[in-house]
mmCIF file with all atom_site columns, C-alpha atoms in Angstrom:
data_model
loop_
_atom_site.group_PDB
_atom_site.id
_atom_site.type_symbol
_atom_site.label_atom_id
_atom_site.label_alt_id
_atom_site.label_comp_id
_atom_site.label_asym_id
_atom_site.label_entity_id
_atom_site.label_seq_id
_atom_site.pdbx_PDB_ins_code
_atom_site.Cartn_x
_atom_site.Cartn_y
_atom_site.Cartn_z
_atom_site.occupancy
_atom_site.B_iso_or_equiv
_atom_site.pdbx_formal_charge
_atom_site.auth_seq_id
_atom_site.auth_comp_id
_atom_site.auth_asym_id
_atom_site.auth_atom_id
_atom_site.pdbx_PDB_model_num
ATOM 1   C CA . UNK A 1 1   ? 3.064  -11.838 3.417   1.00 46.00 ? 1   UNK A CA 1
ATOM 2   C CA . UNK A 1 2   ? 3.739  -15.394 2.512   1.00 57.00 ? 2   UNK A CA 1
ATOM 3   C CA . UNK A 1 3   ? 5.819  -16.126 5.585   1.00 56.00 ? 3   UNK A CA 1
ATOM 4   C CA . UNK A 1 4   ? 2.962  -15.556 8.020   1.00 67.00 ? 4   UNK A CA 1
ATOM 5   C CA . UNK A 1 5   ? 2.290  -13.031 10.752  1.00 70.00 ? 5   UNK A CA 1
ATOM 6   C CA . UNK A 1 6   ? 4.792  -14.504 13.217  1.00 76.00 ? 6   UNK A CA 1
ATOM 7   C CA . UNK A 1 7   ? 7.779  -14.475 10.840  1.00 85.00 ? 7   UNK A CA 1
ATOM 8   C CA . UNK A 1 8   ? 10.848 -12.318 11.453  1.00 88.00 ? 8   UNK A CA 1
ATOM 9   C CA . UNK A 1 9   ? 10.294 -10.628 8.091   1.00 87.00 ? 9   UNK A CA 1
ATOM 10  C CA . UNK A 1 10  ? 6.758  -9.645  9.066   1.00 88.00 ? 10  UNK A CA 1
ATOM 11  C CA . UNK A 1 11  ? 7.920  -8.343  12.433  1.00 88.00 ? 11  UNK A CA 1
ATOM 12  C CA . UNK A 1 12  ? 10.622 -6.197  10.782  1.00 87.00 ? 12  UNK A CA 1
ATOM 13  C CA . UNK A 1 13  ? 8.110  -4.844  8.275   1.00 86.00 ? 13  UNK A CA 1
ATOM 14  C CA . UNK A 1 14  ? 5.640  -3.933  11.019  1.00 88.00 ? 14  UNK A CA 1
ATOM 15  C CA . UNK A 1 15  ? 8.420  -2.175  12.956  1.00 90.00 ? 15  UNK A CA 1
ATOM 16  C CA . UNK A 1 16  ? 9.338  -0.202  9.851   1.00 85.00 ? 16  UNK A CA 1
ATOM 17  C CA . UNK A 1 17  ? 5.743  0.776   9.071   1.00 87.00 ? 17  UNK A CA 1
ATOM 18  C CA . UNK A 1 18  ? 5.282  1.832   12.686  1.00 90.00 ? 18  UNK A CA 1
ATOM 19  C CA . UNK A 1 19  ? 8.055  4.429   12.243  1.00 90.00 ? 19  UNK A CA 1
ATOM 20  C CA . UNK A 1 20  ? 6.519  6.035   9.159   1.00 88.00 ? 20  UNK A CA 1
ATOM 21  C CA . UNK A 1 21  ? 5.013  9.505   9.305   1.00 90.00 ? 21  UNK A CA 1
ATOM 22  C CA . UNK A 1 22  ? 1.863  10.104  7.270   1.00 89.00 ? 22  UNK A CA 1
ATOM 23  C CA . UNK A 1 23  ? 1.244  13.529  5.749   1.00 93.00 ? 23  UNK A CA 1
ATOM 24  C CA . UNK A 1 24  ? -1.977 14.942  4.329   1.00 91.00 ? 24  UNK A CA 1
ATOM 25  C CA . UNK A 1 25  ? -2.199 16.041  0.725   1.00 96.00 ? 25  UNK A CA 1
ATOM 26  C CA . UNK A 1 26  ? -2.696 19.755  1.272   1.00 97.00 ? 26  UNK A CA 1
ATOM 27  C CA . UNK A 1 27  ? -3.059 22.400  -1.451  1.00 98.00 ? 27  UNK A CA 1
ATOM 28  C CA . UNK A 1 28  ? 0.626  23.413  -1.614  1.00 98.00 ? 28  UNK A CA 1
ATOM 29  C CA . UNK A 1 29  ? 1.729  19.775  -1.896  1.00 98.00 ? 29  UNK A CA 1
ATOM 30  C CA . UNK A 1 30  ? -0.931 19.093  -4.549  1.00 98.00 ? 30  UNK A CA 1
ATOM 31  C CA . UNK A 1 31  ? 0.312  22.062  -6.581  1.00 98.00 ? 31  UNK A CA 1
ATOM 32  C CA . UNK A 1 32  ? 3.896  20.837  -6.250  1.00 98.00 ? 32  UNK A CA 1
ATOM 33  C CA . UNK A 1 33  ? 2.762  17.364  -7.325  1.00 98.00 ? 33  UNK A CA 1
ATOM 34  C CA . UNK A 1 34  ? 1.127  18.826  -10.417 1.00 98.00 ? 34  UNK A CA 1
ATOM 35  C CA . UNK A 1 35  ? 4.281  20.752  -11.276 1.00 98.00 ? 35  UNK A CA 1
ATOM 36  C CA . UNK A 1 36  ? 6.422  17.639  -10.831 1.00 98.00 ? 36  UNK A CA 1
ATOM 37  C CA . UNK A 1 37  ? 4.022  15.565  -12.928 1.00 98.00 ? 37  UNK A CA 1
ATOM 38  C CA . UNK A 1 38  ? 4.237  18.066  -15.763 1.00 98.00 ? 38  UNK A CA 1
ATOM 39  C CA . UNK A 1 39  ? 8.023  18.525  -15.490 1.00 97.00 ? 39  UNK A CA 1
ATOM 40  C CA . UNK A 1 40  ? 8.941  14.841  -15.308 1.00 97.00 ? 40  UNK A CA 1
ATOM 41  C CA . UNK A 1 41  ? 5.969  13.070  -16.889 1.00 97.00 ? 41  UNK A CA 1
ATOM 42  C CA . UNK A 1 42  ? 5.032  11.393  -13.608 1.00 97.00 ? 42  UNK A CA 1
ATOM 43  C CA . UNK A 1 43  ? 1.726  9.681   -12.943 1.00 97.00 ? 43  UNK A CA 1
ATOM 44  C CA . UNK A 1 44  ? -0.497 11.230  -10.267 1.00 97.00 ? 44  UNK A CA 1
ATOM 45  C CA . UNK A 1 45  ? 0.392  8.833   -7.433  1.00 97.00 ? 45  UNK A CA 1
ATOM 46  C CA . UNK A 1 46  ? 4.116  9.035   -8.201  1.00 97.00 ? 46  UNK A CA 1
ATOM 47  C CA . UNK A 1 47  ? 4.080  12.831  -8.283  1.00 98.00 ? 47  UNK A CA 1
ATOM 48  C CA . UNK A 1 48  ? 2.174  12.962  -4.977  1.00 98.00 ? 48  UNK A CA 1
ATOM 49  C CA . UNK A 1 49  ? 4.726  10.652  -3.323  1.00 96.00 ? 49  UNK A CA 1
ATOM 50  C CA . UNK A 1 50  ? 7.596  12.786  -4.586  1.00 98.00 ? 50  UNK A CA 1
ATOM 51  C CA . UNK A 1 51  ? 5.914  16.100  -3.702  1.00 98.00 ? 51  UNK A CA 1
ATOM 52  C CA . UNK A 1 52  ? 5.096  14.862  -0.208  1.00 97.00 ? 52  UNK A CA 1
ATOM 53  C CA . UNK A 1 53  ? 8.720  13.908  0.410   1.00 97.00 ? 53  UNK A CA 1
ATOM 54  C CA . UNK A 1 54  ? 9.919  17.305  -0.819  1.00 98.00 ? 54  UNK A CA 1
ATOM 55  C CA . UNK A 1 55  ? 7.286  19.236  1.183   1.00 97.00 ? 55  UNK A CA 1
ATOM 56  C CA . UNK A 1 56  ? 8.157  17.250  4.310   1.00 95.00 ? 56  UNK A CA 1
ATOM 57  C CA . UNK A 1 57  ? 11.783 18.331  3.979   1.00 96.00 ? 57  UNK A CA 1
ATOM 58  C CA . UNK A 1 58  ? 13.257 14.958  3.049   1.00 96.00 ? 58  UNK A CA 1
ATOM 59  C CA . UNK A 1 59  ? 16.755 15.174  1.630   1.00 95.00 ? 59  UNK A CA 1
ATOM 60  C CA . UNK A 1 60  ? 16.469 11.863  -0.271  1.00 96.00 ? 60  UNK A CA 1
ATOM 61  C CA . UNK A 1 61  ? 13.809 9.858   -2.076  1.00 96.00 ? 61  UNK A CA 1
ATOM 62  C CA . UNK A 1 62  ? 14.482 6.118   -1.948  1.00 95.00 ? 62  UNK A CA 1
ATOM 63  C CA . UNK A 1 63  ? 12.836 4.059   -4.684  1.00 96.00 ? 63  UNK A CA 1
ATOM 64  C CA . UNK A 1 64  ? 13.324 0.948   -6.783  1.00 95.00 ? 64  UNK A CA 1
ATOM 65  C CA . UNK A 1 65  ? 11.439 2.622   -9.622  1.00 96.00 ? 65  UNK A CA 1
ATOM 66  C CA . UNK A 1 66  ? 14.239 3.787   -11.929 1.00 96.00 ? 66  UNK A CA 1
ATOM 67  C CA . UNK A 1 67  ? 11.879 4.261   -14.849 1.00 95.00 ? 67  UNK A CA 1
ATOM 68  C CA . UNK A 1 68  ? 9.613  6.867   -13.269 1.00 95.00 ? 68  UNK A CA 1
ATOM 69  C CA . UNK A 1 69  ? 12.115 8.426   -10.853 1.00 97.00 ? 69  UNK A CA 1
ATOM 70  C CA . UNK A 1 70  ? 15.346 9.161   -12.741 1.00 95.00 ? 70  UNK A CA 1
ATOM 71  C CA . UNK A 1 71  ? 18.337 10.753  -11.052 1.00 95.00 ? 71  UNK A CA 1
ATOM 72  C CA . UNK A 1 72  ? 17.720 13.816  -13.241 1.00 96.00 ? 72  UNK A CA 1
ATOM 73  C CA . UNK A 1 73  ? 14.992 14.953  -10.822 1.00 97.00 ? 73  UNK A CA 1
ATOM 74  C CA . UNK A 1 74  ? 16.462 18.119  -9.336  1.00 97.00 ? 74  UNK A CA 1
ATOM 75  C CA . UNK A 1 75  ? 14.164 18.892  -6.412  1.00 97.00 ? 75  UNK A CA 1
ATOM 76  C CA . UNK A 1 76  ? 15.375 15.995  -4.252  1.00 98.00 ? 76  UNK A CA 1
ATOM 77  C CA . UNK A 1 77  ? 18.189 13.449  -4.317  1.00 97.00 ? 77  UNK A CA 1
ATOM 78  C CA . UNK A 1 78  ? 16.728 10.276  -5.852  1.00 98.00 ? 78  UNK A CA 1
ATOM 79  C CA . UNK A 1 79  ? 18.532 7.154   -4.700  1.00 96.00 ? 79  UNK A CA 1
ATOM 80  C CA . UNK A 1 80  ? 18.025 3.459   -5.365  1.00 96.00 ? 80  UNK A CA 1
ATOM 81  C CA . UNK A 1 81  ? 18.522 0.646   -2.842  1.00 93.00 ? 81  UNK A CA 1
ATOM 82  C CA . UNK A 1 82  ? 21.641 -0.611  -4.593  1.00 93.00 ? 82  UNK A CA 1
ATOM 83  C CA . UNK A 1 83  ? 23.169 2.868   -4.084  1.00 92.00 ? 83  UNK A CA 1
ATOM 84  C CA . UNK A 1 84  ? 23.064 2.302   -0.330  1.00 89.00 ? 84  UNK A CA 1
ATOM 85  C CA . UNK A 1 85  ? 26.060 0.832   1.465   1.00 88.00 ? 85  UNK A CA 1
ATOM 86  C CA . UNK A 1 86  ? 25.827 -2.776  2.524   1.00 83.00 ? 86  UNK A CA 1
ATOM 87  C CA . UNK A 1 87  ? 24.736 -2.811  6.196   1.00 79.00 ? 87  UNK A CA 1
ATOM 88  C CA . UNK A 1 88  ? 27.673 -5.109  6.958   1.00 78.00 ? 88  UNK A CA 1
ATOM 89  C CA . UNK A 1 89  ? 30.251 -2.736  5.484   1.00 75.00 ? 89  UNK A CA 1
ATOM 90  C CA . UNK A 1 90  ? 32.504 -0.912  7.906   1.00 63.00 ? 90  UNK A CA 1
ATOM 91  C CA . UNK A 1 91  ? 32.100 2.846   7.226   1.00 61.00 ? 91  UNK A CA 1
ATOM 92  C CA . UNK A 1 92  ? 35.713 3.396   8.322   1.00 62.00 ? 92  UNK A CA 1
ATOM 93  C CA . UNK A 1 93  ? 36.961 1.256   5.455   1.00 55.00 ? 93  UNK A CA 1
ATOM 94  C CA . UNK A 1 94  ? 39.669 -1.374  5.431   1.00 55.00 ? 94  UNK A CA 1
ATOM 95  C CA . UNK A 1 95  ? 42.787 -0.616  7.415   1.00 55.00 ? 95  UNK A CA 1
ATOM 96  C CA . UNK A 1 96  ? 41.271 2.344   9.295   1.00 52.00 ? 96  UNK A CA 1
ATOM 97  C CA . UNK A 1 97  ? 41.371 1.472   12.959  1.00 53.00 ? 97  UNK A CA 1
ATOM 98  C CA . UNK A 1 98  ? 40.134 4.875   14.136  1.00 52.00 ? 98  UNK A CA 1
ATOM 99  C CA . UNK A 1 99  ? 36.496 4.216   13.256  1.00 52.00 ? 99  UNK A CA 1
ATOM 100 C CA . UNK A 1 100 ? 36.092 7.853   12.204  1.00 50.00 ? 100 UNK A CA 1
#
């Protein structure tokens, strides 16, 4: 954290981390991780991250790591940050005054 502990960036990061849920690596998740590692050639830590998201019921797995987490993974929807809409974009689209 180059900006220092009082920076806005640090405050936003701490807020984000404070909303995270931590899950234990139990036997079923470890077995799923092993299966994912074998199926997709993932390293141990990557397969545990993916298995934990799947076991927790996540519908998406957000990552910048396109090399290790291709969209061909079938068990969960893998998305990359540049797939996300710009936070400033209006979801209604141009010319739609309804906001729906």
